Amino acid sequence: FLLTTFYFLAPAEMLEWNNNRISPRPTKSTPRMTKLVTFGETMVSYNAKYLGPFDPNVDGPYEVYCAGAESNVCLDLERLDVPGLETVWVSKLGMDDEGDAILRSLDGRTAVVAPQVRENPSGIAYVNHMQDGSIVKSYRRKGSAASTVTFDDVRPHLADADALHVTGITPALSPTTHDAIFQTIEFAHDNNVPVIFDVNYRPPIWEPSDARPVFDEMLPYSSVFKVGHDEAETVWGWSLSAEEYARRFQRINGRLVIVTRDADGAIAFDGANLVEHPGYPIDFVDPVGAGDAFIAGFLAEVFRQGTLKSFLAASDDKRRKVLERSLAVANVCGALICTRRGDTEAMPTAQEVAAFLESNNQSDNTP
C-alpha cells in the first residue's frame, strides 16, 4: 500500500512523518507524584472504511491511527490530565514511514523511548468491519522492531518508577519479548514496584493453550490484574461468573482483580471489597481501544488520590471508596471510546467524564 492513498482524521490526530528518535513529554509545573512505565509494540493501524474482509488488492480508503495497547494507556492517561503523572513508553520502531508516523503521533503526549532500527520494520495492523457488525483484525508484525525489545531496554526506566503496566500481548511477540516480560515483572516485584497486568488476549498471535501457562506465570506478580469475562472464558474456560473469576484470580495474586463485562460494566475484588459497577448505554461505533481506555480511567482516578502503592496499602474502607470512584470513571472511559473509530480518538477528558457522570446522577464519583 502507498501511505499517500489513505485518508486521515482531524488534523490534531493526524499521523505525520519525521525522524525523531525520543520524544520527551513536556515538563508540567506540578511536581511529579507518580511515574508509570510500560513497554510493548505500537503499530500503524489501517482502519478500513469499506465493509468486508481485508483485501490486499483494495486501495482503501482507510483511516490511519496509532495503535498499541501500552501506548494507548499512556495517551489515554494524558487525555485525563492527572496532576503530576508521568508516563513512559519503551519500545523499538523500524526506520520506516510507519515508525516515523508513530513517533509523530506520540510526540509531546508521553515520554517515548523507542529507537528506530534498520534491521526490523514497524508493525502494521489492519482493521476490517464486517456486514454483521463484527470486527476482524489482522497483523503484519512478525519480526518487527518491537519484537526485539529486551529487559535491558526497560530496566533504566524502572529505577524511580511507581508502577509498571504490562499486557499479555508482549510475551507473545517473540522469545525475546517473552523473556523481557518475565525479567521486568520479576525486577519490579523485587523492587516493590506494583505491576498492572492487563491480559489483552489476542487470538491472531497465539492459541489459548499457549497463552494460559504464560498468563498463569505472570498473574502472581500482578498487583492489579485486569481481564475481560469473555477473555477469561476463552483462555481458562472454567465456566464461571465474572464474580467467581474475580475471586479465583484474587486468591492467586492476593491483591486486586478487575473483571470487565463489556456493556454490563465491571466487577473488582481486592480480598475485602467486592465492588460492581454497571455499564453505560452509548451509540456504539467501534470497540477498539475500550479495554485500554477502561484501565487508563481506573488508574487515573487511583492516581488522583496518590500512588498505586498507597492505594493498595490503604484501609479496606478507603480502598472501597476509591474502587467505587475508579470503576465509575473506568466504565465511562471504556464506553465513550467506542463512540468513534480509532484506539484513542474518542477518549474523554476529565471534564467530559465529570459531565457524563453528572448527567447519569453519579456526580459524587467525578474525577
Coordinates of C-alpha atoms in Angstrom, one line a residue:
F1 CA 0.0 0.0 0.0
L2 CA 1.1 3.6 -0.6
L3 CA 0.6 5.6 2.5
T4 CA -0.4 8.6 0.4
T5 CA -3.6 6.8 -0.6
F6 CA -5.1 6.7 2.9
Y7 CA -7.4 9.3 4.4
F8 CA -6.5 10.8 7.8
L9 CA -8.8 12.2 10.5
A10 CA -8.8 15.5 12.2
P11 CA -5.5 17.5 11.9
A12 CA -4.8 17.2 15.7
E13 CA -4.9 13.4 15.4
M14 CA -3.1 13.1 12.0
L15 CA -0.1 10.8 11.7
E16 CA 2.8 12.8 10.2
W17 CA 6.3 11.7 9.3
N18 CA 9.5 12.9 11.0
N19 CA 12.8 11.5 12.1
N20 CA 12.5 11.9 15.9
R21 CA 14.0 9.1 18.0
I22 CA 13.0 10.0 21.5
S23 CA 10.1 12.3 22.4
P24 CA 10.2 13.6 26.0
R25 CA 6.9 14.7 27.4
P26 CA 6.9 18.4 28.2
T27 CA 7.5 19.2 31.9
K28 CA 4.5 20.3 33.8
S29 CA 4.6 22.8 36.6
T30 CA 3.1 20.3 39.0
P31 CA 5.7 18.2 40.9
R32 CA 5.8 14.6 39.8
M33 CA 3.7 12.4 42.0
T34 CA 3.7 9.2 40.0
K35 CA 5.7 7.6 37.2
L36 CA 4.1 4.8 35.2
V37 CA 6.3 2.8 32.9
T38 CA 5.0 0.5 30.2
F39 CA 6.5 -1.3 27.2
G40 CA 5.3 -3.1 24.1
E41 CA 4.5 -2.8 20.4
T42 CA 2.7 0.1 18.8
M43 CA 1.7 -0.2 15.1
V44 CA 0.2 1.9 12.4
S45 CA -3.4 0.7 12.1
Y46 CA -5.2 0.9 8.8
N47 CA -8.9 1.0 9.7
A48 CA -11.0 0.2 6.6
K49 CA -13.8 2.5 5.6
Y50 CA -15.2 -0.3 3.3
L51 CA -17.1 -3.3 4.5
G52 CA -15.7 -6.8 4.2
P53 CA -12.5 -8.7 4.9
F54 CA -9.0 -7.4 4.3
D55 CA -8.1 -7.5 0.6
P56 CA -4.5 -6.6 -0.4
N57 CA -5.9 -5.6 -3.8
V58 CA -8.2 -2.9 -2.4
D59 CA -6.6 0.5 -2.1
G60 CA -9.0 1.7 0.6
P61 CA -10.0 4.1 1.7
Y62 CA -8.5 3.7 5.2
E63 CA -8.4 5.8 8.3
V64 CA -4.9 5.7 9.8
Y65 CA -4.2 5.5 13.5
C66 CA -1.5 4.8 16.0
A67 CA -2.4 1.5 17.7
G68 CA -0.8 -0.3 20.6
A69 CA -2.3 -1.3 24.0
E70 CA 0.6 0.0 26.0
S71 CA 1.0 3.4 24.3
N72 CA -2.8 3.7 24.2
V73 CA -2.8 3.7 28.0
C74 CA -0.2 6.4 28.1
L75 CA -2.2 8.6 25.6
D76 CA -5.5 8.0 27.5
L77 CA -3.9 8.9 30.8
E78 CA -2.5 12.1 29.2
R79 CA -6.0 12.9 28.0
L80 CA -7.3 12.7 31.5
D81 CA -4.6 15.1 32.7
V82 CA -3.8 13.7 36.1
P83 CA -1.7 16.3 38.0
G84 CA 1.9 15.2 38.5
L85 CA 1.6 12.0 36.4
E86 CA 4.4 11.0 34.1
T87 CA 4.1 8.1 31.7
V88 CA 7.0 6.4 29.8
W89 CA 6.5 4.1 26.8
V90 CA 9.5 1.9 25.9
S91 CA 9.7 0.1 22.6
K92 CA 11.6 -0.1 19.3
L93 CA 10.4 1.0 15.9
G94 CA 11.5 0.4 12.3
M95 CA 13.3 3.1 10.4
D96 CA 10.4 3.5 8.1
D97 CA 7.4 5.6 7.4
E98 CA 5.3 3.8 10.0
G99 CA 7.9 4.3 12.7
D100 CA 8.1 8.0 11.8
A101 CA 4.3 8.2 12.0
I102 CA 4.2 6.6 15.4
L103 CA 6.8 8.9 16.8
R104 CA 5.0 11.9 15.5
S105 CA 1.7 10.7 16.9
L106 CA 3.1 10.2 20.4
D107 CA 5.2 13.3 20.4
G108 CA 4.6 15.5 23.5
R109 CA 1.9 13.2 24.9
T110 CA 4.1 10.7 26.7
A111 CA 7.8 10.2 27.2
V112 CA 8.8 7.9 24.3
V113 CA 11.9 5.7 24.4
A114 CA 11.8 4.0 21.1
P115 CA 14.9 4.0 19.0
Q116 CA 14.4 3.3 15.3
V117 CA 16.4 0.3 13.8
R118 CA 17.1 -0.5 10.2
E119 CA 17.1 -4.3 10.6
N120 CA 13.4 -4.7 11.6
P121 CA 10.2 -3.0 10.4
S122 CA 7.5 -1.4 12.4
G123 CA 4.3 -3.4 12.9
I124 CA 1.2 -2.9 10.9
A125 CA -2.4 -3.7 11.8
Y126 CA -5.5 -3.9 9.6
V127 CA -9.0 -3.4 11.0
N128 CA -11.9 -4.6 8.9
H129 CA -15.6 -4.2 9.5
M130 CA -17.9 -7.0 8.5
Q131 CA -21.5 -6.7 7.3
D132 CA -22.8 -8.2 10.6
G133 CA -21.1 -5.5 12.7
S134 CA -18.2 -7.7 13.8
I135 CA -14.6 -6.5 13.5
V136 CA -11.7 -8.6 12.2
K137 CA -8.0 -7.6 12.9
S138 CA -5.0 -8.9 11.0
Y139 CA -1.4 -8.0 11.5
R140 CA 1.9 -7.7 9.8
R141 CA 4.2 -7.8 12.8
K142 CA 6.3 -10.9 12.7
G143 CA 10.0 -9.9 13.1
S144 CA 9.0 -6.4 13.9
A145 CA 11.3 -4.0 15.7
A146 CA 9.3 -4.2 18.9
S147 CA 9.8 -7.9 19.0
T148 CA 13.4 -7.3 19.8
V149 CA 12.8 -5.3 23.0
T150 CA 14.8 -6.7 25.9
F151 CA 14.8 -6.2 29.7
D152 CA 18.0 -4.0 29.3
D153 CA 15.9 -1.6 27.2
V154 CA 13.3 -1.3 30.0
R155 CA 15.4 -1.5 33.2
P156 CA 16.9 2.0 33.2
H157 CA 13.4 3.5 33.4
L158 CA 12.3 1.4 36.4
A159 CA 14.7 2.9 38.9
D160 CA 12.2 5.6 40.0
A161 CA 9.0 4.0 38.7
D162 CA 5.9 4.0 40.9
A163 CA 4.0 1.5 38.7
L164 CA 4.7 -0.9 35.8
H165 CA 2.0 -1.6 33.2
V166 CA 2.3 -4.7 31.0
T167 CA -0.1 -6.7 28.8
G168 CA -0.4 -10.3 27.6
I169 CA 0.4 -9.2 24.1
T170 CA 4.1 -8.6 24.6
P171 CA 5.2 -12.1 25.7
A172 CA 3.6 -13.5 22.5
L173 CA 5.6 -11.3 20.1
S174 CA 8.9 -13.3 20.3
P175 CA 11.0 -15.4 22.7
T176 CA 13.0 -12.1 23.3
T177 CA 10.0 -10.2 24.5
H178 CA 8.7 -13.2 26.4
D179 CA 12.0 -13.2 28.4
A180 CA 11.8 -9.4 28.7
I181 CA 8.4 -9.5 30.3
F182 CA 9.4 -12.0 33.0
Q183 CA 12.7 -10.3 33.8
T184 CA 10.8 -7.0 34.0
I185 CA 8.0 -8.1 36.3
E186 CA 10.4 -10.1 38.5
F187 CA 12.6 -7.0 38.8
A188 CA 9.5 -4.9 39.6
H189 CA 8.4 -7.4 42.2
D190 CA 11.9 -7.5 43.9
N191 CA 11.9 -3.7 44.0
N192 CA 8.4 -3.1 45.3
V193 CA 7.1 -1.6 42.1
P194 CA 3.4 -2.5 41.7
V195 CA 2.6 -4.3 38.4
I196 CA -0.6 -3.7 36.4
F197 CA -1.2 -6.8 34.2
D198 CA -3.9 -6.4 31.6
V199 CA -4.5 -9.7 29.8
N200 CA -5.3 -8.3 26.3
Y201 CA -5.6 -11.8 24.8
R202 CA -5.1 -11.7 21.1
P203 CA -6.3 -14.8 19.2
P204 CA -4.4 -14.0 16.0
I205 CA -1.0 -14.2 17.7
W206 CA -1.4 -17.4 19.9
E207 CA -3.8 -20.1 20.9
P208 CA -5.4 -20.2 24.4
S209 CA -3.4 -23.3 25.2
D210 CA -0.2 -21.4 24.6
A211 CA -1.3 -18.2 26.3
R212 CA -2.7 -19.7 29.5
P213 CA 0.5 -21.1 31.0
V214 CA 2.2 -17.7 30.4
F215 CA -0.6 -15.8 31.9
D216 CA -0.7 -18.2 34.9
E217 CA 3.0 -17.5 35.5
M218 CA 2.5 -13.7 35.2
L219 CA -0.5 -13.5 37.4
P220 CA 1.2 -13.9 40.8
Y221 CA 3.4 -10.9 40.0
S222 CA 0.5 -8.6 39.5
S223 CA -0.8 -6.0 42.0
V224 CA -3.7 -5.2 39.6
F225 CA -4.9 -7.9 37.3
K226 CA -7.5 -7.0 34.6
V227 CA -9.2 -9.4 32.4
G228 CA -12.4 -9.5 30.4
H229 CA -15.0 -12.1 31.3
D230 CA -15.0 -13.2 27.7
E231 CA -11.2 -13.4 27.7
A232 CA -11.3 -15.5 30.9
E233 CA -13.7 -17.9 29.4
T234 CA -11.6 -18.2 26.2
V235 CA -8.3 -18.7 27.9
W236 CA -9.2 -20.5 31.1
G237 CA -12.6 -21.9 30.2
W238 CA -13.8 -22.5 33.8
S239 CA -17.5 -21.6 33.0
L240 CA -17.6 -19.2 35.9
S241 CA -19.4 -15.9 36.5
A242 CA -17.4 -12.6 36.5
E243 CA -17.5 -12.6 40.3
E244 CA -16.3 -16.1 40.5
Y245 CA -13.4 -15.4 38.2
A246 CA -12.5 -12.3 40.3
R247 CA -12.5 -14.3 43.5
R248 CA -10.5 -17.2 42.0
F249 CA -7.8 -14.9 40.4
Q250 CA -7.6 -12.9 43.6
R251 CA -6.7 -16.0 45.6
I252 CA -3.7 -16.2 43.2
N253 CA -2.4 -12.7 43.2
G254 CA -3.6 -11.7 46.6
R255 CA -4.2 -8.0 45.6
L256 CA -6.8 -6.5 43.2
V257 CA -8.6 -8.2 40.3
I258 CA -10.9 -6.4 37.9
V259 CA -13.1 -8.4 35.5
T260 CA -14.8 -6.4 32.8
R261 CA -18.2 -7.4 31.4
D262 CA -18.5 -5.5 28.1
A263 CA -21.7 -3.4 28.1
D264 CA -22.6 -4.7 31.6
G265 CA -19.7 -2.8 33.3
A266 CA -17.1 -4.4 35.6
I267 CA -16.5 -6.0 38.9
A268 CA -13.5 -5.6 41.2
F269 CA -12.4 -7.7 44.2
D270 CA -9.4 -7.0 46.5
G271 CA -10.0 -9.7 49.1
A272 CA -12.1 -7.5 51.3
N273 CA -14.2 -5.4 49.0
L274 CA -16.4 -6.7 46.1
V275 CA -17.4 -3.7 44.0
E276 CA -19.6 -3.8 40.9
H277 CA -20.4 -1.0 38.5
P278 CA -22.9 -1.2 35.6
G279 CA -22.1 -0.2 32.1
Y280 CA -23.5 2.8 30.2
P281 CA -25.6 2.8 27.1
I282 CA -23.9 4.6 24.2
D283 CA -24.1 5.0 20.4
F284 CA -21.7 2.1 19.6
V285 CA -19.3 2.6 16.7
D286 CA -16.1 0.7 17.3
P287 CA -14.9 -1.3 20.4
V288 CA -11.2 -1.0 19.6
G289 CA -9.3 0.5 22.5
A290 CA -12.1 0.1 25.0
G291 CA -10.1 -2.0 27.4
D292 CA -7.1 0.4 27.3
A293 CA -9.4 3.3 28.0
F294 CA -11.0 1.4 30.9
I295 CA -7.7 0.7 32.7
A296 CA -6.5 4.2 32.0
G297 CA -9.6 5.7 33.5
F298 CA -9.3 3.4 36.5
L299 CA -5.6 4.2 37.1
A300 CA -6.2 7.9 36.6
E301 CA -8.7 8.0 39.4
V302 CA -6.4 6.0 41.7
F303 CA -3.5 8.3 40.8
R304 CA -5.6 11.4 41.7
Q305 CA -5.7 10.0 45.3
G306 CA -2.0 9.3 45.4
T307 CA 0.2 6.4 44.3
L308 CA -0.8 2.8 43.5
K309 CA 1.2 1.7 46.5
S310 CA -0.7 4.0 48.9
F311 CA -4.0 2.8 47.4
L312 CA -3.1 -0.9 47.9
A313 CA -1.9 -0.2 51.4
A314 CA -4.9 1.8 52.5
S315 CA -7.6 0.6 54.8
D316 CA -10.4 -1.6 53.5
D317 CA -12.9 1.2 53.8
K318 CA -10.7 3.8 52.0
R319 CA -9.9 1.3 49.2
R320 CA -13.6 0.6 48.7
K321 CA -14.3 4.3 48.2
V322 CA -11.5 4.7 45.7
L323 CA -12.6 1.5 43.9
E324 CA -16.1 2.8 43.6
R325 CA -15.0 6.1 42.1
S326 CA -12.4 4.4 39.9
L327 CA -14.7 1.8 38.4
A328 CA -17.2 4.6 37.6
V329 CA -14.6 6.6 35.7
A330 CA -13.2 3.5 34.0
N331 CA -16.7 2.5 32.8
V332 CA -17.3 6.0 31.4
C333 CA -13.9 5.9 29.5
G334 CA -14.5 2.4 28.2
A335 CA -17.9 3.3 27.0
L336 CA -17.2 6.6 25.3
I337 CA -14.1 5.3 23.5
C338 CA -16.5 3.2 21.5
T339 CA -18.3 6.1 20.0
R340 CA -15.7 6.8 17.3
R341 CA -13.3 4.8 15.3
G342 CA -9.7 4.6 16.5
D343 CA -7.8 3.4 19.6
T344 CA -7.8 6.7 21.4
E345 CA -9.7 9.2 19.3
A346 CA -12.8 9.3 21.5
M347 CA -11.0 9.2 24.9
P348 CA -12.8 11.8 27.1
T349 CA -11.2 14.5 29.1
A350 CA -11.6 14.6 32.9
Q351 CA -14.2 17.3 32.4
E352 CA -16.1 15.2 29.9
V353 CA -16.1 12.3 32.3
A354 CA -17.4 14.5 35.1
A355 CA -20.2 15.8 32.9
F356 CA -21.1 12.3 31.8
L357 CA -21.3 11.1 35.4
E358 CA -23.3 14.1 36.5
S359 CA -25.8 13.5 33.7
N360 CA -26.1 10.0 34.9
N361 CA -26.7 11.2 38.5
Q362 CA -23.3 10.0 39.8
S363 CA -21.5 13.3 40.3
D364 CA -20.1 12.0 43.6
N365 CA -17.9 9.8 41.5
T366 CA -16.5 12.5 39.3
P367 CA -12.7 12.9 39.0

